[in-house]
Structure formats: C-alpha cells, structure tokens
Short mmCIF file of C-alpha atoms and ligand atoms in Angstrom, two decimals:
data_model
loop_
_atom_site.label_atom_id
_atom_site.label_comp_id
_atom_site.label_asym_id
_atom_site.label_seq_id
_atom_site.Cartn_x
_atom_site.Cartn_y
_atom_site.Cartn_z
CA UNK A 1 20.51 5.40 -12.97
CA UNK A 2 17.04 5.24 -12.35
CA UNK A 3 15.53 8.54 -10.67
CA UNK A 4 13.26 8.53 -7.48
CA UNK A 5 10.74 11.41 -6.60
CA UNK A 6 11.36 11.64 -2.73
CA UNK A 7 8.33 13.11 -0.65
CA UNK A 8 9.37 13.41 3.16
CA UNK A 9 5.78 14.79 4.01
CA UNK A 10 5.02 15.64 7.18
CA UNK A 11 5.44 14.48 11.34
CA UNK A 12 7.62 11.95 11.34
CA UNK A 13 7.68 11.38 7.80
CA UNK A 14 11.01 12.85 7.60
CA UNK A 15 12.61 10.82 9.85
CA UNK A 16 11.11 7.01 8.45
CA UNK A 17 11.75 8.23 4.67
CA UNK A 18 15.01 9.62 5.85
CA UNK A 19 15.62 6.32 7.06
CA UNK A 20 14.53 4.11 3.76
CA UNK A 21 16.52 6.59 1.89
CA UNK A 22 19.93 5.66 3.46
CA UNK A 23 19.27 2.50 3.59
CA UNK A 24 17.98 2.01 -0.57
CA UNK A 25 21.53 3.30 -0.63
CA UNK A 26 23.68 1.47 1.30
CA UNK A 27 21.59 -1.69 -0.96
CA UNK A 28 23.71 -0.45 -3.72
CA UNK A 29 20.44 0.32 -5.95
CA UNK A 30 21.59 2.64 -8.94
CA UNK A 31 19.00 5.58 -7.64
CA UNK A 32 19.07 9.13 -7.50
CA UNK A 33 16.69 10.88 -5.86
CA UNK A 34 14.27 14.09 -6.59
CA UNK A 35 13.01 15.67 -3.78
CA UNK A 36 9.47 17.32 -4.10
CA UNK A 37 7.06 18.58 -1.27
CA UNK A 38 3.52 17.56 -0.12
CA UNK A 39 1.35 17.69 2.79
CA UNK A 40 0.00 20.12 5.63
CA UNK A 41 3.62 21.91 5.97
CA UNK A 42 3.75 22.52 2.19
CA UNK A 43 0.65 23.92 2.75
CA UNK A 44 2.15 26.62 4.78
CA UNK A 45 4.43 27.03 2.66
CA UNK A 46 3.19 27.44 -0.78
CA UNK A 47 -0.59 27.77 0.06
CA UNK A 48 -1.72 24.33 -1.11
CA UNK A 49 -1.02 20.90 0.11
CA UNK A 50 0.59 19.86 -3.35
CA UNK A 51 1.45 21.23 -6.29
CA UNK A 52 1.26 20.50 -10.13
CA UNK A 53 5.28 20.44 -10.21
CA UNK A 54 5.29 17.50 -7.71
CA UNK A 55 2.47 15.57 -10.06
CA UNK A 56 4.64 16.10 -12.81
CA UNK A 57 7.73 14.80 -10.77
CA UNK A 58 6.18 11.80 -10.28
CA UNK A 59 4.96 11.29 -13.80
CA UNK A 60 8.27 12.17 -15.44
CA UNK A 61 10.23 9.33 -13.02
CA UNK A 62 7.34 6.65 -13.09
CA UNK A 63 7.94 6.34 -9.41
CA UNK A 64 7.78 8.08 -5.71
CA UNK A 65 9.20 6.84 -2.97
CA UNK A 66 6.99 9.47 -0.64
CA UNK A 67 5.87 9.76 3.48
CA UNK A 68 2.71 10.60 5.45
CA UNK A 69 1.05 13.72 4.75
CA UNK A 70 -1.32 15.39 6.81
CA UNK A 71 -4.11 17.34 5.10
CA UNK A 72 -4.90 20.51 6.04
CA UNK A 73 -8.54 20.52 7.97
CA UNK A 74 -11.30 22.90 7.49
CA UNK A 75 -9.56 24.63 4.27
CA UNK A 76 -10.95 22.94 1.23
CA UNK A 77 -7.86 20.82 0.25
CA UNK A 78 -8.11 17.23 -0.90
CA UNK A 79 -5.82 15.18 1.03
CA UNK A 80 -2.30 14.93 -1.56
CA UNK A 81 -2.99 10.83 -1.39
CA UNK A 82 -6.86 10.86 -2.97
CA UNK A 83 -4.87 14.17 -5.65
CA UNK A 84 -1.88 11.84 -6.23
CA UNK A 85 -4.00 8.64 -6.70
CA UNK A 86 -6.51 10.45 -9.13
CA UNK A 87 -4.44 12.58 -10.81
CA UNK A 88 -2.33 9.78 -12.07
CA UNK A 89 -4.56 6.79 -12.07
CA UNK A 90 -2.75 4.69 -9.73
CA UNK A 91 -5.25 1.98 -9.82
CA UNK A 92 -3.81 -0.31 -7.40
CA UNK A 93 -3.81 -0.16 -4.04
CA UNK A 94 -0.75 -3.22 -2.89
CA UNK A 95 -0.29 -4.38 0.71
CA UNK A 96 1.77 -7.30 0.76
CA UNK A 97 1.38 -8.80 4.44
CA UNK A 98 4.56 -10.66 6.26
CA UNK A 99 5.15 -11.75 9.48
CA UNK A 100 8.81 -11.51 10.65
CA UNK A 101 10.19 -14.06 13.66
CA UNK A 102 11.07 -11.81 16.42
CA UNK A 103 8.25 -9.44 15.61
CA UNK A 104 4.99 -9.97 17.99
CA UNK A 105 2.22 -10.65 15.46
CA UNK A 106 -1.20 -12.81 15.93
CA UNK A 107 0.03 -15.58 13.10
CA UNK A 108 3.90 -16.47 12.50
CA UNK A 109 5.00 -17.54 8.56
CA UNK A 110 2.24 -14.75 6.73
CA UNK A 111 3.22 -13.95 3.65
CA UNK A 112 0.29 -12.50 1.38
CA UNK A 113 -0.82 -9.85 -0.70
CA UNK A 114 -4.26 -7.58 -0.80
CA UNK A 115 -4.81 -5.93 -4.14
CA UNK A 116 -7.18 -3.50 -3.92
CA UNK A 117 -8.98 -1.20 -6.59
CA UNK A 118 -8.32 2.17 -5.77
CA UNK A 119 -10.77 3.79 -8.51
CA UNK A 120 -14.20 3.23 -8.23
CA UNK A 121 -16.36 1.08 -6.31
CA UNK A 122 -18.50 3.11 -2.85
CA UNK A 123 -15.37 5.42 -2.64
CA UNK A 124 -16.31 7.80 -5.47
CA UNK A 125 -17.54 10.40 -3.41
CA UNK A 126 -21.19 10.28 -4.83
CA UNK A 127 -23.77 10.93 -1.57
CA UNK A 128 -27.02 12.65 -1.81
CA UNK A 129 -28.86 13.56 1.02
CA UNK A 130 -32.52 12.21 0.14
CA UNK A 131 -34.66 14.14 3.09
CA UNK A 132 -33.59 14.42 6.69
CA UNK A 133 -34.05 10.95 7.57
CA UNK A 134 -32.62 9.30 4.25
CA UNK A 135 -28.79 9.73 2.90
CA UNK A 136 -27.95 7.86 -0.85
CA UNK A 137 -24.08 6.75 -2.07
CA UNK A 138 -23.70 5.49 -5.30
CA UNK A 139 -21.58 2.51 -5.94
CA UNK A 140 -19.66 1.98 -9.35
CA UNK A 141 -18.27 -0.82 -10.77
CA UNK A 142 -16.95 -1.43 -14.10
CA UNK A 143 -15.90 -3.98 -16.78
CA UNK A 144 -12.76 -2.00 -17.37
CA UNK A 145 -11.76 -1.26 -13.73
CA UNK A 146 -12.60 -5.17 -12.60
CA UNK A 147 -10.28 -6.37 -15.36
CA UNK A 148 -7.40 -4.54 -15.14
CA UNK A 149 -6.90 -4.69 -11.15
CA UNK A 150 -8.18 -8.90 -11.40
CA UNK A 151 -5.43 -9.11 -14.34
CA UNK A 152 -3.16 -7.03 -12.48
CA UNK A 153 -3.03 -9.51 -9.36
CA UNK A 154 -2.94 -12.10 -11.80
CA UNK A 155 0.45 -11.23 -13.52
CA UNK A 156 1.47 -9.84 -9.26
CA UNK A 157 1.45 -13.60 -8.74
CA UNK A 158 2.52 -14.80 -11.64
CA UNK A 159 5.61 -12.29 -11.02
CA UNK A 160 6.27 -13.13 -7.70
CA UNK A 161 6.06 -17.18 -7.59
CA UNK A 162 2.47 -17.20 -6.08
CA UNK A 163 0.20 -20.04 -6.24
CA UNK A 164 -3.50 -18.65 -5.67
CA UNK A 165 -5.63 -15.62 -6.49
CA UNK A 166 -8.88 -15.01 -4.21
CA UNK A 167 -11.60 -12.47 -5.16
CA UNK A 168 -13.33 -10.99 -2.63
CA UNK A 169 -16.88 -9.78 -2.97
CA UNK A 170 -20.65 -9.68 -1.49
CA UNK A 171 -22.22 -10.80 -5.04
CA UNK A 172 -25.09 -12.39 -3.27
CA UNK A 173 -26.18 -9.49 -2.50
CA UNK A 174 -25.41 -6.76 -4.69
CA UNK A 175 -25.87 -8.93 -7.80
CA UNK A 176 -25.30 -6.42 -10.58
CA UNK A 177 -22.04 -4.36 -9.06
CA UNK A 178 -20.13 -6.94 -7.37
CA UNK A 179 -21.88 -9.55 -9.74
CA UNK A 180 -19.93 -7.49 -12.52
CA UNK A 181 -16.68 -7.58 -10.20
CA UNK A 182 -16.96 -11.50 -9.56
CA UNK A 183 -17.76 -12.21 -13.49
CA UNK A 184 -14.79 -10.50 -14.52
CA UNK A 185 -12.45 -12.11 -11.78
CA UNK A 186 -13.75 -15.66 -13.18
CA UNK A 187 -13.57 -14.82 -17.12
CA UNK A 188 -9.26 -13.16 -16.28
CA UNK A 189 -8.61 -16.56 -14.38
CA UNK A 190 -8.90 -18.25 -17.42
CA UNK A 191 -6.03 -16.49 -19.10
CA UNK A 192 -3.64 -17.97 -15.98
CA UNK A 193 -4.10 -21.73 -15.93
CA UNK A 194 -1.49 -22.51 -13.52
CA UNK A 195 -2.54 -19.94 -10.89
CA UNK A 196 -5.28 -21.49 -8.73
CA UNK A 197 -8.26 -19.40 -8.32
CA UNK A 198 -11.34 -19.04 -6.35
CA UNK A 199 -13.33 -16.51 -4.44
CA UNK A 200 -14.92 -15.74 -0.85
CA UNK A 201 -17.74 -13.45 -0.01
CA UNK A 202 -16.39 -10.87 2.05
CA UNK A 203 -17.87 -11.15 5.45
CA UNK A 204 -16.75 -15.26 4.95
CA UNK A 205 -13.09 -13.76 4.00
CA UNK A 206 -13.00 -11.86 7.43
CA UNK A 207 -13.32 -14.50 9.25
CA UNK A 208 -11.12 -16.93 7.39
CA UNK A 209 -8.36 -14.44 7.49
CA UNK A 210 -8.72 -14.12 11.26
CA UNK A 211 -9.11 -17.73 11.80
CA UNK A 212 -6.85 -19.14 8.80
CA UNK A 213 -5.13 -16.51 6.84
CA UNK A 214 -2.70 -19.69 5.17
CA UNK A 215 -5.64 -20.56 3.11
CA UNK A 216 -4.94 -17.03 1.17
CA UNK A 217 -2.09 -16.26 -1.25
CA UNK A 218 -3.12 -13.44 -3.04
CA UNK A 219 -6.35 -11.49 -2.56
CA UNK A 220 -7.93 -8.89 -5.13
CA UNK A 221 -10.66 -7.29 -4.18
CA UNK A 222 -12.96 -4.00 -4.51
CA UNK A 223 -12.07 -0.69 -2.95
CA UNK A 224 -13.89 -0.87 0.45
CA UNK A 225 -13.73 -4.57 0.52
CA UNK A 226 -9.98 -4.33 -0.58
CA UNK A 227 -9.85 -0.93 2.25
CA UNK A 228 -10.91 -3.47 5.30
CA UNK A 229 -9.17 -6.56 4.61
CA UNK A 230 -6.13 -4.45 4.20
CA UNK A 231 -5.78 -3.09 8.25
CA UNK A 232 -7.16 -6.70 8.89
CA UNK A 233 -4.47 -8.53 7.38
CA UNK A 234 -1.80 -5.53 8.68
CA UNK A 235 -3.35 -6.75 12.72
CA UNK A 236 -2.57 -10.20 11.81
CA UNK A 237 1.31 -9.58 11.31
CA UNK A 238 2.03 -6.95 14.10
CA UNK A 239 0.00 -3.89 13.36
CA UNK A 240 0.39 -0.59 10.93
CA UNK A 241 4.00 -0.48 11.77
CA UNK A 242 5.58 -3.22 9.79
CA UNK A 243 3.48 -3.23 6.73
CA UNK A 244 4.26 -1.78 3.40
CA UNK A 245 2.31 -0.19 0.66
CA UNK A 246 2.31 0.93 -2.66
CA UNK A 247 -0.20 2.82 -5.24
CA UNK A 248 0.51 1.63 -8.94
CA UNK A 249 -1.06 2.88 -12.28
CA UNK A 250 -0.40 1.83 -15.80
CA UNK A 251 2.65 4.53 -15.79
CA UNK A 252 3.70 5.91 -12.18
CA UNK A 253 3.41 4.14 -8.94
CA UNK A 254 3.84 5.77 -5.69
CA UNK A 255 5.44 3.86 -2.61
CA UNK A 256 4.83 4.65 0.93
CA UNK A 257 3.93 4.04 4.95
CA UNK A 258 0.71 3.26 5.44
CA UNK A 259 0.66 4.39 8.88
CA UNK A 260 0.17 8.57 9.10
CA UNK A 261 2.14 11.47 10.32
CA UNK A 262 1.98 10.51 14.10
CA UNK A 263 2.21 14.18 15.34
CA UNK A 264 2.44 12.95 18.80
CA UNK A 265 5.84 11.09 18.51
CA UNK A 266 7.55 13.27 15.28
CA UNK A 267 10.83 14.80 15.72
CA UNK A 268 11.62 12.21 18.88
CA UNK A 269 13.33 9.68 16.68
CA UNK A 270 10.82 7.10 18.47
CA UNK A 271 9.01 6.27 14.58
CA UNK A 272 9.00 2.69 13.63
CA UNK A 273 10.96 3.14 9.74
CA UNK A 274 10.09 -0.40 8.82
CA UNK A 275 6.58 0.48 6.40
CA UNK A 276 8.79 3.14 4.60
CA UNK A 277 11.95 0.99 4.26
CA UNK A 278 9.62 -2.05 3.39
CA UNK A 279 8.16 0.08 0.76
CA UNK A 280 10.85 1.05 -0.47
CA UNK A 281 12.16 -2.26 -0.74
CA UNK A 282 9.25 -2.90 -2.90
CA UNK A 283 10.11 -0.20 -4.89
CA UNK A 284 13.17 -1.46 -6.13
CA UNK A 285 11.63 -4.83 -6.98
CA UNK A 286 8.96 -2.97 -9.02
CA UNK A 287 11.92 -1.31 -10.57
CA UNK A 288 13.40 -4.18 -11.43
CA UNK A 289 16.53 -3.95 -8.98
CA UNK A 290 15.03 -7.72 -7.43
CA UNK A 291 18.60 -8.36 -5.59
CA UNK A 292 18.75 -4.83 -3.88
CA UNK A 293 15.00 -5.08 -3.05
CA UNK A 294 15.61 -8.87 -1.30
CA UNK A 295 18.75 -7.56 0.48
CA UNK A 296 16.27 -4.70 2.41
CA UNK A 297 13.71 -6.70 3.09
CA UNK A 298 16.61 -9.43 4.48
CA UNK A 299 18.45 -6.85 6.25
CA UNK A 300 15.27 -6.10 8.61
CA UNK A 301 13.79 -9.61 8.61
CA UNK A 302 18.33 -10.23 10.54
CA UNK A 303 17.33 -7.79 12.52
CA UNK A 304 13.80 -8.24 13.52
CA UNK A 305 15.22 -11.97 14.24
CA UNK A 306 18.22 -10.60 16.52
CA UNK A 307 15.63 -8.88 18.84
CA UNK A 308 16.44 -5.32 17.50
CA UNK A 309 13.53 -3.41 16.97
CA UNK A 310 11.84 0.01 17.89
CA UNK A 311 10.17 0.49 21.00
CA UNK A 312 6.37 0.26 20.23
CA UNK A 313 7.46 -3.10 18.68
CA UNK A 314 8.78 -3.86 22.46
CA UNK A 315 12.93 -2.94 21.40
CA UNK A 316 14.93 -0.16 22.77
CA UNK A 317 16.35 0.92 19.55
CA UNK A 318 15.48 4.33 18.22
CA UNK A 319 14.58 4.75 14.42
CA UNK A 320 17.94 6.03 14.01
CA UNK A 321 19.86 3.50 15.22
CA UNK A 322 17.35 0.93 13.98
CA UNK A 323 18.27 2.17 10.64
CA UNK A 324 22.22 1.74 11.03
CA UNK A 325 21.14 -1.92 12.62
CA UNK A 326 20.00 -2.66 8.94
CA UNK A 327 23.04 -0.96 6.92
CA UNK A 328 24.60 -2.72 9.45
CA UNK A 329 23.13 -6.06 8.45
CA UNK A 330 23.81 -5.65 4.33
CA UNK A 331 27.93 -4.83 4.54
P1 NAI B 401 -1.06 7.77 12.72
O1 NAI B 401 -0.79 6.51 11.96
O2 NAI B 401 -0.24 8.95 12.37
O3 NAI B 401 -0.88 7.50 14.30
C1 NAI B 401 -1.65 6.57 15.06
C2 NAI B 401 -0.83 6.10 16.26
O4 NAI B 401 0.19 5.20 15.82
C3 NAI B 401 -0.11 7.23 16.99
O5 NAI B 401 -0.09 6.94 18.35
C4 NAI B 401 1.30 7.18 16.43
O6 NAI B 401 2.28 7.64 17.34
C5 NAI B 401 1.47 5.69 16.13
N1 NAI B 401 2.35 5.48 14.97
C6 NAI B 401 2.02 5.65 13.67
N2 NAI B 401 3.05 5.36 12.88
C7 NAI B 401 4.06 4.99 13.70
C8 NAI B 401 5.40 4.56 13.45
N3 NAI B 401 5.91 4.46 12.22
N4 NAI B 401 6.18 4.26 14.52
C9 NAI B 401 5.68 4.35 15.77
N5 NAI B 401 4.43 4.73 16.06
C10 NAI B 401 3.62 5.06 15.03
O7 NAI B 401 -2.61 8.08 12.54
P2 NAI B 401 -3.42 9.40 12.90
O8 NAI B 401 -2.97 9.93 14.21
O9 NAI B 401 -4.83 9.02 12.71
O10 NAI B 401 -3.06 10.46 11.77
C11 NAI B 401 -2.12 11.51 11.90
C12 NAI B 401 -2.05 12.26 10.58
O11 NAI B 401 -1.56 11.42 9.54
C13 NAI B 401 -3.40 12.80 10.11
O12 NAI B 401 -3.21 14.09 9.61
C14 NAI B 401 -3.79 11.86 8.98
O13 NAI B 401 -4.60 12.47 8.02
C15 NAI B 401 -2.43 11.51 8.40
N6 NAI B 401 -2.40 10.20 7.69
C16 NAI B 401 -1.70 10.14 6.53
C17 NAI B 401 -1.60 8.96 5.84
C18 NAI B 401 -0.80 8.95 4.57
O14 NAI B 401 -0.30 9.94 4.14
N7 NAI B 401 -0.68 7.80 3.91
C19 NAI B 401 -2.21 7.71 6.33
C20 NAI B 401 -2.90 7.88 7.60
C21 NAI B 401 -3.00 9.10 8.24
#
C-alpha cells in the first residue's frame, strides 16, 4: 500500500483533488492517502501558508498528490509551490501535452512532453537595481543542473516508448550559460543511442510548435525557456484545463493542476477536474501502478470522446458529475 500526501489547497482545489481522489480509487490503485494543508486558507489558520510537518509529509511518502494554492499577498510568505519545489529539490518541472478527440484544441493527435529545469537558470531571484534607469538579474546555469534534467528526459523517453529528445536554448546568444546547457544536452545524448536527438533555438521552437508541434517528441529545456513553451504547448491542446503537471526530485515528486485556485468559480462545482485527475494519473505511473494510471487517463480520453465534458470545455456536465462520468467509464 503505497501512501499519498493529499493537499486540497485552496478555491476550487478541493473540489478537482476531491475529484482525482475518488477516481485514483475507483482505478483500484493500492493508495492510501495523508492529508496535509497548504495555501492562503492554511494561512489563516496556522499563520503561515505551509508548514514544516507538510514538507516532511511529502518527504516521508516520496509523493503528493496536492491542488492550487493561493499565496497570501502583501505578508511576506513565499508562495507553498517555489517552498515545496526548493525545499525538496524537485528539479523537474513535467508537462506532458495531449490532445483528446472531442476536446476543442488548435492541433488533434498531440502527444508530447516539456521537461523543464525548475532550479536555476533567470528564475533564481538574483536582481539588483543598478541606478534608476538600470535593473541587473543574474542567470545561472550549471554542469550539474544541465545533466541531470537532459539525463532525466532522456531515461522520461526511454521509459515511456519515445523516439526524440529536443533541447531548447538561445546559445547563439548567451554563449557561456546556455552554451553550457546545449554542451551538456549533446555530451548525455550520447549515452542513449537509440533516442534521436537534436536541438532548436528557442524563439525557432515557438514557432515550430505553433506551426508543427509533430516534429517534437520530447522537449527539455531551461527554466524560463522550459516556463513559456510549457502554456504554449498547454494552448495547443485546449488550454490550462486539460493539462497535467508534475514537480519531481531525486526523492519526492509532487503532482498537481497547473491551472490556480480560480476564486471566481470555487465552491460552484463548475471546475474542470481533468489537470488534477490527469496528474494524478501520472502519479500512479511514476509509482509504478502503469495499468491503474492508463485506465484514468482512458476513462477521460471515453469520455472526452462521448461529448461529456465541463462547461468551459463547451459540456453541460458539472465537475461532479464529470467525475462519476469517469468511474463510470472504468467499471
Ligand atoms: P486561475 O488558473 O485560478 O484562473 C484563471 C481563469 O481560469 C479563471 O477565470 C478561472 O475560473 C479559470 N479556471 C482555472 N482553472 C479552471 C478549472 N479547472 N476549471 C474551470 N475554469 C478554470 O488563475 P488566477 O486567477 O491567475 O489565480 C488564482 C489564484 O491561484 C492566485 O492566488 C494564484 O496565485 C493561484 N495559482 C496557483 C497555482 C498553483 O498552485 N499551482 C498556479 C496558478 C495560480
């Protein structure tokens, strides 16, 4: 029986994770399930967004199955994602990208993967503030980062049956920092002869992906770099709602939405559940429970298919009975 930590968060994070939870269930997955609190309400609560006890949930189980949180504004906090990211070095940042038939989406027949780093890169937080007219970041990249997230998408599509691994970058430009990135990527691809590899400048990727995203597979690429492509690739297969996520380190990886807390429509059972049940279909493969994982991810491509659907994907279900339309789909 493997053990989940289970972070509802905030908005309508209790009603999507809610939602992925019964359904992980009804898959038959051996789980049990942890719960721990995060976000703007725990905030009221306990006086701080999250807490060392949650951390240490997660790091105990290897793996969080967790909803949007909300940080608290004008208070200090760091938001619980950039705490639970750090805190346990979850390196990579996974998007896998499908279309589904039924679902409106730009391109039909997706199916790829952005792997981002998560670590380093212009996201470090390092700004100076030069004179009034002149504002510095600093922008890391190392050996050690670049290898383990260009090895990590490696063994990803090794794992998972996939054919070709693209590194994105702007090493024309900044020669030494992405330079370092794009040496790496070439001197990993080595190690996996029968993985095809290549790599695209970013600005080049954007387009491509727009125009021909079937000329990608897998795509590993730099935090921002890895931060764009990612809502680029989520337009190209019907927006936000539909697309999973995951962050993964060496020993804990943390599954969830990527879309946020959606104050506006929480409580209404009007949320879209598929990026939490997606994620948490990916969660069980990650676990190693393939079958259960497939049967999820089945059970909403049936229903996507059969026209059943939440409303801002143009259906009349609600996420409720959305949900029971997939239990529905795996007896
Ligand atoms: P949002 O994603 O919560 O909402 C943007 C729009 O999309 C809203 O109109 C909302 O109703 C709609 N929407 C989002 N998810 C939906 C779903 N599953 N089904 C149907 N409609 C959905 O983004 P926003 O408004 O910028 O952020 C709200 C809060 O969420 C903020 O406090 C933000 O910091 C937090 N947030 C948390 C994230 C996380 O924990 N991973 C990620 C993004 C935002």
């Amino acid at each position: 029986m493997q053990t989940i930590t289970l972070i509802y968060g905030d908005g309508i994070g209790k009603e999507v994770i809610a939602s992925a939870k019964a359904i992980v269930e009804a898959s038959g997955a051996p789980v049990e399930w942890e719960v721990q609190e995060a976000g703007a309400e725990a905030a009221e609560k306990y006086g701080k967004p999250i807490d060392d006890a949650v951390l240490e949930s997660i790091s105990r189980n290897g793996v969080a199955l967790k909803g949007p949180t909300a940080t608290p504004i004008g208070k200090g906090f760091r938001s619980v994602n950039v705490e639970i990211r750090k805190r346990l070095d979850l390196y990579v940042n996974l998007r896998p990208l499908r279309s589904f038939e039924g679902v409106k989406s730009l391109y039909q027949n997706i199916d790829l993967t952005i792997v981002r780093e998560n670590t380093e890169g212009l996201y470090i937080g390092i700004e100076k503030q030069v004179d009034e007219g002149r504002a510095e970041a600093t922008k890391v990249i190392t050996k050690k980062a670049s290898d383990r997230i260009v090895k990590y998408a490696f063994d990803y599509a090794k794992d998972m049956g996939k054919k070709k691994v693209t590194a994105i970058h702007k090493a024309n430009i900044m020669k030494l920092t992405d330079g370092l990135f794009l040496n790496c990527a070439r001197e990993i691809a080595k190690g996996y002869p029968d993985i095809a590899f290549n790599d695209k400048i970013i600005d080049a990727a954007c387009m491509d992906l727009a125009l021909n995203p079937y000329a990608y597979d897998v795509l590993v690429a730099p935090n921002l770099y890895g931060d764009i492509i990612s809502d680029l690739g989520s337009a190209l297969v019907g927006g936000l709602g539909v697309a999973p996520g995951a962050n993964i380190g060496e020993h804990a990886a943390v599954f969830e939405a990527v879309h946020g807390s959606a104050p506006d429509i929480a409580g209404k059972d009007l949320a879209n559940p598929t990026s939490a049940i997606l994620s948490s279909a990916m969660m069980l493969k990650h676990l190693g429970m393939k079958e259960e994982g497939q049967r999820i991810e089945d059970a909403v491509a049936a229903c996507f298919a059969a026209g059943q659907m939440t409303g801002e994907l143009g259906g009349s279900l609600g996420c409720k009975a959305f949900t029971k339309a997939i239990i529905d789909k795996m007896v």
